[in-house]
Coordinates of C-alpha atoms in Angstrom, one line a residue:
Chain L
X1156 CA -18.0 -44.5 -11.9
X1157 CA -21.4 -42.8 -12.2
X1158 CA -22.5 -41.2 -15.5
X1159 CA -23.3 -38.0 -13.6
X1160 CA -20.0 -37.7 -11.7
X1161 CA -18.4 -35.5 -14.4
X1162 CA -21.3 -33.0 -14.0
X1163 CA -21.3 -32.8 -10.2
X1164 CA -19.2 -29.7 -9.9
X1165 CA -21.2 -27.8 -12.5
X1166 CA -24.4 -28.9 -10.7
X1167 CA -23.0 -27.7 -7.4
X1168 CA -22.1 -24.3 -9.1
X1169 CA -25.7 -24.0 -10.5
X1170 CA -24.3 -23.8 -14.0
X1171 CA -26.5 -26.5 -15.5
X1172 CA -29.7 -26.0 -17.4
X1173 CA -32.8 -26.4 -15.3
X1174 CA -33.8 -29.8 -16.6
X1175 CA -30.3 -31.3 -16.3
X1176 CA -29.9 -29.9 -12.8
X1177 CA -33.2 -31.4 -11.7
X1178 CA -32.2 -34.8 -13.1
X1179 CA -28.9 -34.8 -11.3
X1180 CA -30.5 -33.7 -8.1
X1181 CA -32.9 -36.7 -8.2
X1182 CA -29.9 -39.0 -8.9
X1183 CA -27.7 -37.6 -6.0
X1184 CA -30.6 -38.1 -3.6
X1185 CA -30.6 -41.8 -4.4
X1186 CA -26.8 -42.4 -5.0
X1187 CA -24.6 -42.6 -1.9
X1188 CA -21.4 -42.4 -4.0
X1189 CA -22.4 -39.2 -5.8
X1190 CA -23.7 -37.7 -2.6
X1191 CA -20.4 -38.3 -0.9
X1192 CA -18.5 -36.9 -3.9
X1193 CA -20.7 -33.8 -3.9
X1194 CA -19.8 -33.2 -0.2
X1195 CA -16.1 -33.7 -1.0
X1196 CA -16.1 -31.3 -3.9
X1197 CA -17.9 -28.7 -1.8
X1198 CA -15.3 -29.0 1.0
X1199 CA -12.5 -28.8 -1.6
X1200 CA -13.9 -25.6 -3.1
X1201 CA -14.2 -24.0 0.4
X1202 CA -10.6 -25.0 1.3
X1203 CA -9.3 -23.6 -1.9
X1204 CA -11.1 -20.3 -1.3
X1205 CA -9.7 -20.1 2.2
X1206 CA -6.2 -20.9 0.9
X1207 CA -6.5 -18.1 -1.7
X1208 CA -7.7 -15.7 1.0
X1209 CA -4.8 -16.7 3.3
X1210 CA -2.2 -16.3 0.6
X1211 CA -3.6 -12.9 -0.5
X1212 CA -3.7 -11.6 3.1
X1213 CA -0.1 -12.5 3.7
X1214 CA 1.4 -10.7 0.8
X1215 CA 1.9 -7.2 2.3
X1216 CA 2.2 -4.5 -0.3
X1217 CA 5.9 -3.8 -0.5
X1218 CA 5.4 -0.1 -1.3
X1219 CA 3.4 0.6 1.8
X1220 CA 6.0 -1.4 3.8
X1221 CA 8.8 0.8 2.3
X1222 CA 6.8 4.0 2.9
X1223 CA 6.4 2.9 6.6
X1224 CA 10.1 2.1 6.8
X1225 CA 11.1 5.5 5.3
X1226 CA 8.8 7.4 7.6
X1227 CA 10.2 5.5 10.6
X1228 CA 13.8 6.1 9.5
X1229 CA 13.1 9.8 9.0
X1230 CA 11.6 10.1 12.5
X1231 CA 14.4 8.2 14.0
X1232 CA 17.0 10.3 12.3
X1233 CA 15.2 13.5 13.4
X1234 CA 15.2 12.2 17.0
X1235 CA 18.9 11.3 16.8
X1236 CA 19.7 14.8 15.4
X1237 CA 17.7 16.5 18.1
X1238 CA 19.4 14.4 20.9
X1239 CA 22.8 15.2 19.4
X1240 CA 22.0 18.9 19.3
X1241 CA 20.8 18.9 22.9
X1242 CA 23.8 17.0 24.1
X1243 CA 26.2 19.2 22.2
X1244 CA 24.5 22.4 23.2
X1245 CA 24.7 21.5 26.9
X1246 CA 28.3 20.4 26.5
X1247 CA 29.2 23.7 24.7
X1248 CA 27.5 25.7 27.4
X1249 CA 29.4 24.0 30.1
X1250 CA 32.7 24.6 28.3
X1251 CA 32.2 28.2 27.3
X1252 CA 32.3 30.9 30.0
X1253 CA 29.0 32.8 30.4
X1254 CA 29.1 35.6 27.8
X1255 CA 28.9 39.0 29.3
X1256 CA 26.2 40.9 27.6
X1257 CA 27.5 44.4 27.0
X1258 CA 25.0 47.1 26.9
X1259 CA 24.4 48.7 23.6
X1260 CA 26.8 51.5 22.8
X1261 CA 24.3 54.3 22.4
X1262 CA 23.3 54.2 26.0
X1263 CA 25.7 55.8 28.5
X1264 CA 23.5 57.6 30.9
X1265 CA 22.2 55.9 34.0
X1266 CA 18.6 55.3 34.2
X1267 CA 16.8 58.6 35.1
X1268 CA 13.2 58.9 35.9
X1269 CA 11.5 60.5 32.9
X1270 CA 9.8 63.2 34.9
X1271 CA 13.1 64.7 36.2
X1272 CA 15.1 64.4 32.9
X1273 CA 16.4 67.8 32.0
X1274 CA 15.5 69.2 28.6
X1275 CA 18.1 71.8 27.8
X1276 CA 17.4 74.6 25.4
X1277 CA 14.2 73.3 24.2
X1278 CA 10.7 74.2 24.9
X1279 CA 9.0 72.0 27.4
X1280 CA 7.7 68.9 25.6
X1281 CA 4.0 68.1 25.5
X1282 CA 2.8 65.3 27.7
X1283 CA 2.4 63.1 24.7
X1284 CA 5.9 63.8 23.5
X1285 CA 7.3 63.1 26.9
X1286 CA 5.6 59.7 26.9
X1287 CA 7.0 58.8 23.5
X1288 CA 10.4 60.0 24.6
X1289 CA 10.2 57.9 27.8
X1290 CA 9.1 54.9 25.9
X1291 CA 12.1 55.2 23.6
X1292 CA 14.5 55.7 26.4
X1293 CA 13.1 52.8 28.3
X1294 CA 13.6 50.7 25.3
X1295 CA 17.2 51.7 24.9
X1296 CA 17.9 51.0 28.5
X1297 CA 16.3 47.6 28.4
X1298 CA 18.0 44.3 27.7
X1299 CA 19.5 44.0 24.2
X1300 CA 17.2 42.5 21.5
X1301 CA 17.6 38.9 20.4
X1302 CA 19.3 40.2 17.2
X1303 CA 21.8 42.2 19.3
X1304 CA 22.3 39.3 21.6
X1305 CA 22.9 37.0 18.7
X1306 CA 25.6 39.3 17.4
X1307 CA 27.4 39.2 20.7
X1308 CA 27.6 35.3 20.8
X1309 CA 29.8 33.6 18.2
X1310 CA 27.9 31.0 15.9
X1311 CA 28.3 27.2 16.7
X1312 CA 30.5 24.9 14.8
X1313 CA 29.4 22.7 11.9
X1314 CA 28.6 19.2 13.1
X1315 CA 28.3 15.8 11.5
X1316 CA 26.5 12.8 12.9
X1317 CA 26.7 9.4 11.3
X1318 CA 23.9 6.9 12.0
X1319 CA 24.1 3.3 10.8
X1320 CA 21.1 2.3 8.7
X1321 CA 20.7 -0.8 10.8
X1322 CA 19.9 1.4 13.8
X1323 CA 16.9 2.9 12.2
X1324 CA 15.7 0.5 9.4
X1325 CA 14.5 -3.1 9.7
X1326 CA 17.2 -5.7 9.0
X1327 CA 17.9 -6.1 5.3
X1328 CA 16.0 -3.0 4.3
X1329 CA 19.2 -1.3 3.3
X1330 CA 22.4 -2.7 1.8
X1331 CA 25.1 -3.7 4.3
X1332 CA 27.4 -0.9 5.3
X1333 CA 24.8 1.8 4.6
X1334 CA 24.7 4.7 7.0
X1335 CA 23.1 8.2 7.1
X1336 CA 25.3 11.2 7.5
X1337 CA 23.6 14.3 9.0
X1338 CA 25.4 17.6 8.6
X1339 CA 24.1 20.6 10.6
X1340 CA 25.2 23.6 12.7
X1341 CA 23.9 24.8 16.0
X1342 CA 22.5 28.4 16.0
X1343 CA 23.1 30.6 19.0
X1344 CA 19.6 30.0 20.2
X1345 CA 20.2 26.3 20.3
X1346 CA 18.3 25.3 17.2
X1347 CA 19.7 23.2 14.5
X1348 CA 20.3 24.8 11.1
X1349 CA 21.2 23.7 7.7
X1350 CA 20.3 20.1 8.4
X1351 CA 21.3 17.9 5.5
X1352 CA 20.9 14.1 5.5
X1353 CA 22.7 11.9 3.0
X1354 CA 23.1 8.2 2.7
X1355 CA 26.6 6.7 2.6
X1356 CA 27.6 3.3 1.5
X1357 CA 30.8 1.8 2.9
X1358 CA 33.4 1.1 0.4
X1359 CA 32.3 3.8 -2.0
X1360 CA 33.6 7.3 -2.1
X1361 CA 31.9 10.3 -3.6
X1362 CA 33.7 11.4 -6.8
X1363 CA 35.2 14.8 -6.3
X1364 CA 34.9 15.8 -10.0
X1365 CA 32.8 14.8 -12.9
X1366 CA 34.2 12.0 -15.0
Chain S
X1425 CA -37.3 25.8 -29.3
X1426 CA -39.6 25.3 -26.3
X1427 CA -38.7 26.3 -22.8
X1428 CA -37.0 22.9 -22.0
X1429 CA -33.9 22.8 -19.9
X1430 CA -30.7 22.9 -21.9
X1431 CA -29.5 19.3 -22.5
X1432 CA -25.8 20.2 -22.2
X1433 CA -25.7 19.0 -18.6
X1434 CA -27.4 15.7 -19.5
X1435 CA -24.5 13.9 -21.1
X1436 CA -22.4 15.0 -18.1
X1437 CA -25.0 13.6 -15.7
X1438 CA -25.2 10.4 -17.6
X1439 CA -21.4 10.2 -17.6
X1440 CA -21.4 10.9 -13.9
X1441 CA -23.9 8.1 -13.3
X1442 CA -21.8 5.8 -15.5
X1443 CA -18.6 6.6 -13.6
X1444 CA -20.5 6.1 -10.4
X1445 CA -21.2 2.6 -11.7
X1446 CA -17.5 2.2 -12.3
X1447 CA -16.7 3.1 -8.7
X1448 CA -19.3 0.6 -7.4
X1449 CA -17.8 -2.0 -9.6
X1450 CA -14.4 -1.1 -8.2
X1451 CA -15.6 -1.7 -4.7
X1452 CA -17.1 -5.0 -5.7
X1453 CA -14.3 -6.4 -7.8
X1454 CA -11.1 -4.9 -6.4
X1455 CA -10.5 -7.7 -3.8
X1456 CA -11.5 -10.6 -6.0
X1457 CA -9.2 -9.2 -8.7
X1458 CA -6.3 -8.8 -6.3
X1459 CA -6.8 -12.3 -5.0
X1460 CA -6.9 -13.6 -8.6
X1461 CA -3.7 -11.9 -9.5
X1462 CA -1.8 -12.6 -6.3
X1463 CA -2.8 -16.3 -6.4
X1464 CA -1.6 -16.4 -10.0
X1465 CA 1.9 -15.5 -8.7
X1466 CA 2.1 -11.7 -8.9
X1467 CA 3.3 -9.6 -6.0
X1468 CA 0.8 -7.5 -4.2
X1469 CA 2.4 -4.3 -5.6
X1470 CA 2.2 -5.6 -9.2
X1471 CA -1.3 -6.8 -8.6
X1472 CA -2.5 -3.5 -7.3
X1473 CA -0.9 -1.7 -10.3
X1474 CA -2.7 -4.1 -12.7
X1475 CA -6.0 -3.6 -10.9
X1476 CA -5.6 0.2 -11.0
X1477 CA -4.8 0.1 -14.7
X1478 CA -7.8 -2.2 -15.4
X1479 CA -10.1 0.3 -13.7
X1480 CA -8.6 3.3 -15.5
X1481 CA -9.3 1.4 -18.7
X1482 CA -12.8 0.8 -17.5
X1483 CA -13.4 4.4 -16.9
X1484 CA -12.1 5.3 -20.3
X1485 CA -14.2 2.6 -21.8
X1486 CA -17.3 3.9 -20.1
X1487 CA -16.6 7.5 -20.9
X1488 CA -16.2 6.7 -24.6
X1489 CA -19.6 5.0 -24.6
X1490 CA -18.3 1.5 -24.7
X1491 CA -20.7 -1.5 -24.2
X1492 CA -21.4 -2.3 -20.6
X1493 CA -22.6 -5.8 -21.2
X1494 CA -20.6 -8.4 -19.4
X1495 CA -18.6 -5.7 -17.7
X1496 CA -17.3 -7.9 -14.9
X1497 CA -15.7 -10.3 -17.3
X1498 CA -14.4 -7.3 -19.3
X1499 CA -12.5 -6.0 -16.2
X1500 CA -11.2 -9.5 -15.4
X1501 CA -10.1 -9.9 -19.0
X1502 CA -8.2 -6.6 -19.0
X1503 CA -6.5 -7.5 -15.8
X1504 CA -5.7 -11.0 -16.9
X1505 CA -4.2 -9.8 -20.2
X1506 CA -2.1 -7.2 -18.5
X1507 CA -0.9 -9.8 -16.0
X1508 CA 0.1 -12.1 -18.9
X1509 CA 1.9 -9.3 -20.7
X1510 CA 3.8 -8.5 -17.6
X1511 CA 4.7 -12.2 -17.2
X1512 CA 6.1 -12.2 -20.7
X1513 CA 8.0 -9.0 -20.2
X1514 CA 9.7 -10.2 -17.0
X1515 CA 10.1 -13.8 -18.3
X1516 CA 8.6 -15.2 -15.1
X1517 CA 6.4 -18.2 -14.9
X1518 CA 3.1 -17.8 -13.2
X1519 CA 2.1 -20.3 -10.6
X1520 CA 5.5 -20.1 -8.8
X1521 CA 5.5 -22.1 -5.6
X1522 CA 3.6 -20.4 -2.8
X1523 CA 5.1 -22.4 0.0
X1524 CA 7.2 -19.6 1.4
X1525 CA 4.0 -17.5 1.9
X1526 CA 2.4 -20.3 3.9
X1527 CA 4.9 -19.9 6.7
X1528 CA 3.9 -16.3 7.0
X1529 CA 0.2 -17.1 7.4
X1530 CA -0.7 -15.7 10.8
X1531 CA -1.7 -18.0 13.5
X1532 CA -5.2 -17.0 14.5
X1533 CA -6.0 -20.1 16.5
X1534 CA -4.3 -22.5 18.9
X1535 CA -0.8 -23.7 18.0
X1536 CA -2.1 -27.2 17.1
X1537 CA -4.8 -25.8 14.8
X1538 CA -2.3 -23.4 13.3
X1539 CA 0.0 -26.3 12.5
X1540 CA -2.8 -28.4 11.0
X1541 CA -4.0 -25.4 9.0
X1542 CA -0.6 -24.7 7.6
X1543 CA -0.1 -28.4 6.8
X1544 CA -3.5 -28.4 4.9
X1545 CA -2.4 -25.2 3.0
X1546 CA 0.9 -26.8 2.1
X1547 CA -0.9 -29.8 0.6
X1548 CA -3.1 -27.5 -1.3
X1549 CA -0.2 -25.5 -2.6
X1550 CA 1.5 -28.7 -3.8
X1551 CA -1.8 -29.8 -5.4
X1552 CA -2.3 -26.4 -7.1
X1553 CA 1.1 -26.7 -8.6
X1554 CA 0.1 -29.9 -10.4
X1555 CA -2.7 -28.2 -12.2
X1556 CA -2.3 -26.8 -15.7
X1557 CA -2.3 -23.1 -16.2
X1558 CA -5.8 -23.1 -17.6
X1559 CA -7.1 -25.3 -14.7
X1560 CA -5.6 -22.9 -12.2
X1561 CA -6.9 -19.8 -13.9
X1562 CA -10.4 -21.3 -14.2
X1563 CA -10.4 -22.2 -10.5
X1564 CA -9.2 -18.7 -9.5
X1565 CA -11.7 -16.9 -11.6
X1566 CA -14.4 -19.2 -10.2
X1567 CA -13.2 -18.3 -6.7
X1568 CA -13.5 -14.6 -7.8
X1569 CA -17.2 -15.1 -8.2
X1570 CA -17.3 -15.3 -12.0
X1571 CA -19.8 -17.6 -13.8
X1572 CA -18.6 -20.2 -16.3
X1573 CA -19.7 -18.0 -19.2
X1574 CA -17.8 -15.0 -17.8
X1575 CA -14.7 -17.3 -17.2
X1576 CA -14.9 -18.3 -20.8
X1577 CA -15.0 -14.7 -21.9
X1578 CA -11.9 -13.8 -19.9
X1579 CA -9.9 -16.8 -21.0
X1580 CA -11.3 -17.0 -24.6
X1581 CA -12.6 -20.5 -24.3
X1582 CA -16.1 -22.0 -24.6
X1583 CA -18.4 -22.3 -21.6
X1584 CA -18.5 -26.1 -22.0
X1585 CA -14.7 -26.2 -21.8
X1586 CA -14.8 -24.1 -18.6
X1587 CA -17.2 -26.6 -17.1
X1588 CA -15.0 -29.6 -18.0
X1589 CA -11.8 -27.8 -16.8
X1590 CA -13.3 -26.7 -13.5
X1591 CA -14.7 -30.1 -12.8
X1592 CA -11.3 -31.7 -13.6
X1593 CA -9.4 -29.2 -11.4
X1594 CA -11.6 -29.8 -8.4
X1595 CA -11.4 -33.6 -8.8
X1596 CA -7.6 -33.3 -8.9
X1597 CA -7.4 -31.1 -5.8
X1598 CA -9.9 -33.3 -3.9
X1599 CA -7.8 -36.5 -4.8
X1600 CA -4.5 -35.0 -3.9
X1601 CA -5.5 -33.2 -0.7
X1602 CA -7.8 -36.0 0.8
X1603 CA -10.0 -33.2 2.2

């Protein structure tokens, strides 16, 4: 074994004082064994660095992974809820007879052209007043407002959709038997209202009262 | 007093420049620090938390007028000590086998090369496990770009000891891996 072998790594790392480094450099040029060892240690250092990089690159941050899973799950649940609402809404419309929209109570007269409308006992209205009157009458003769329409159609039932966690999360991301329960109701205009999502674990029941 | 500009803004400017230096250091040292901590055996989440804590400490250190000499080894030392404290609190041994991670190393090249690469890493992982804690830490800090003197400051050992330890570790790896 060469006397300089122990210092080869420090020499390769440029950690030796200048005079010692120069001496080892002269020696390595003339010693085949030390030259070969120098190359070996250089290769080993490079392989070790590559190994560290590979290991570090593999370890995906679990928080980001979870965040991605939660975002995917939320999007999937929202999509399932939307599909369920659409399916239910079309099913309900097919079952229910078409609601007759009754005209508002305060309009009884048939539509009469504004210009010929009698004005009894009152002085003749100014052109501007007549226009306002006509606008008001036209409005009252028009189709009922959405609020009026809403009051004529009964509200939809409360619904519950259960989605197994395995359907929306990667395998193993949630304990076995976990599912998401979505409670919502369908508004008359077809939109979902009061959406509540809660996780449910099979084998466990929510306590009804405080212990 | 003469018509000089009010010096009130100066400390803030100096502080701003110092904190700019901290963010530059963050960009430079973040990846080597993460690599060091992950290869020591921490998960990526824990390593990121430790790195963030280290740089928050650095900003406080700079803001309070602390010395900026050997700042790289200062940051590594803070991260190293925090990692050690976490290890003690969780009763986990650093340097746990990294074999499971090797299987997850993505195959960038042809299947034959990928198999050879993974076999090489498996040998390295086995060889790394035979190193002592101090040998592994010296090698990892050296891989992070620290000089021997800086490694000595982080680990609290003399520079000559670092030189002997690094040399011994590399010889062990070279012998076991037949690189």
